[in-house]
Coordinates of C-alpha atoms in Angstrom, one line a residue:
M1347 CA -13.8 5.2 -23.7
I1348 CA -10.4 6.9 -24.1
K1349 CA -8.2 6.6 -21.0
N1350 CA -5.0 8.5 -20.4
G1351 CA -3.4 8.8 -16.9
E1352 CA -3.2 6.7 -13.8
F1353 CA -5.9 4.3 -12.8
C1354 CA -6.3 1.7 -10.1
I1355 CA -8.5 -1.2 -9.0
Y1356 CA -10.4 -0.7 -5.8
N1357 CA -13.1 -3.1 -4.6
D1358 CA -13.1 -4.8 -8.0
N1359 CA -13.8 -1.5 -9.8
E1360 CA -11.6 0.8 -11.9
Y1361 CA -11.1 4.4 -10.8
E1362 CA -8.9 7.2 -11.9
L1363 CA -6.0 7.7 -9.4
N1364 CA -4.7 11.0 -8.3
E1365 CA -3.0 12.7 -5.4
D1366 CA -4.1 15.8 -3.4
S1367 CA -1.8 18.6 -2.3
N1368 CA -1.1 16.8 0.9
G1369 CA 0.2 13.7 -0.9
N1370 CA -3.0 11.6 -0.1
L1371 CA -4.1 9.1 -2.7
I1372 CA -7.5 9.9 -4.2
I1373 CA -9.7 7.7 -6.4
I1374 CA -12.1 9.5 -8.7
T1375 CA -15.1 8.5 -10.8
T1376 CA -18.2 9.8 -12.4
N1377 CA -19.9 6.4 -12.3
R1378 CA -22.5 6.5 -9.4
A1379 CA -23.0 2.8 -9.7
I1380 CA -19.6 2.1 -8.1
I1381 CA -19.6 4.5 -5.2
D1382 CA -20.9 4.3 -1.7
E1383 CA -21.5 6.9 1.1
T1384 CA -17.8 7.3 1.7
F1385 CA -17.3 9.1 -1.6
V1386 CA -17.8 12.9 -1.9
D1387 CA -18.8 15.2 -4.7
K1388 CA -16.9 18.2 -3.3
Y1389 CA -18.0 20.7 -6.0
N1390 CA -21.4 19.2 -6.9
S1391 CA -20.1 18.4 -10.4
G1392 CA -20.9 14.7 -10.6
V1393 CA -17.2 13.8 -9.9
Y1394 CA -16.9 11.6 -6.8
S1395 CA -13.7 11.1 -4.9
K1396 CA -12.4 9.3 -1.9
V1397 CA -9.1 9.4 0.0
I1398 CA -7.6 5.9 0.2
L1399 CA -4.5 4.2 1.5
P1400 CA -2.0 2.5 -0.9
N1401 CA -2.7 -1.0 0.7
E1402 CA -6.4 -0.7 -0.3
I1403 CA -5.5 -0.7 -4.0
G1404 CA -5.5 -4.0 -5.8
E1405 CA -3.5 -2.8 -8.8
A1406 CA -2.3 0.5 -10.1
Y1407 CA -1.2 1.4 -13.6
D1408 CA -0.6 4.1 -16.1
C1409 CA -2.8 3.9 -19.1
Q1410 CA -2.2 5.5 -22.5
T1411 CA -4.6 5.3 -25.4
Y1412 CA -3.6 5.8 -29.0
G1413 CA -5.0 5.0 -32.4
V1414 CA -3.7 3.4 -35.6
I1415 CA -5.0 4.6 -38.9
K1416 CA -3.6 3.1 -42.2
G1417 CA -0.6 1.9 -40.3
S1418 CA 0.2 5.3 -38.6
R1419 CA 0.1 5.9 -34.9
V1420 CA -1.9 9.0 -33.8
N1421 CA -3.0 10.5 -30.5
V1422 CA -6.7 10.0 -29.8
E1423 CA -7.9 13.2 -28.2
K1424 CA -11.6 12.6 -27.8
E1425 CA -14.6 10.8 -29.3
N1426 CA -18.3 11.1 -30.0
E1427 CA -20.8 8.5 -31.2
E1428 CA -19.4 8.4 -34.8
Y1429 CA -15.9 9.7 -34.8
Y1430 CA -12.5 9.7 -33.1
F1431 CA -10.7 13.1 -33.0
V1432 CA -7.1 12.4 -33.5
G1433 CA -3.8 14.4 -33.7
T1434 CA -0.1 14.1 -34.4
A1435 CA 3.0 16.3 -34.3
D1436 CA 4.5 14.2 -37.2
C1437 CA 4.0 16.2 -40.4
K1438 CA 4.5 13.1 -42.6
V1439 CA 1.7 11.2 -40.8
A1440 CA -0.5 14.3 -40.9
E1441 CA 0.0 14.6 -44.7
A1442 CA -0.6 11.0 -45.3
L1443 CA -3.9 11.1 -43.3
G1444 CA -5.0 14.5 -44.5
L1445 CA -4.9 16.1 -41.0
Q1446 CA -5.2 19.9 -40.7
R1447 CA -2.6 22.0 -39.0
C1448 CA -4.0 23.5 -35.9
D1449 CA -0.8 25.2 -34.5
K1450 CA 2.9 25.4 -35.3
Y1451 CA 3.7 21.8 -34.6
Y1452 CA 0.4 19.9 -34.4
Y1453 CA -2.2 18.5 -36.8
E1454 CA -5.7 17.3 -36.1
G1455 CA -8.6 15.6 -37.8
K1456 CA -11.5 13.2 -37.3
F1457 CA -12.1 9.7 -38.6
P1458 CA -15.0 7.3 -38.4
K1459 CA -14.6 4.9 -35.6
Q1460 CA -14.5 1.9 -37.9
D1461 CA -11.3 3.3 -39.5
V1462 CA -9.4 3.6 -36.2
E1463 CA -7.8 0.8 -34.3
I1464 CA -7.7 1.8 -30.6
I1465 CA -4.8 0.5 -28.5
E1466 CA -4.5 0.8 -24.7
E1467 CA -1.0 0.5 -23.2
K1468 CA -1.0 -0.2 -19.5
E1469 CA 2.2 -0.1 -17.4
K1470 CA 2.1 -1.2 -13.8
I1471 CA 3.0 1.5 -11.2
E1472 CA 4.2 1.0 -7.6
L1473 CA 2.7 3.2 -4.9

């Protein structure tokens, strides 16, 4: 799974971490196996959220996922069962990997999963 953004550990499970317009911390998940009756699906969309206090969080971190293909670093945009869809603003990397230009400064393409090394960088954040 490609993860980009802020995440936290709450009750030994990982959740996406966000803030509402009032500055409250909110944890978010689509995994029904890790929720209880205190989570709400406000828009009936399968996304469950819960307001929590900072002291309820075990660990919080920013996570960025990228890929390495033939020694070049690329952004990993999304995935399906067979491919990673990647992109870069570096025209030399795009040329070397055969990526197609999709706008003035960005190139995209897809690669079989076995050809892409996925790297997650986590940086601890303080709440």
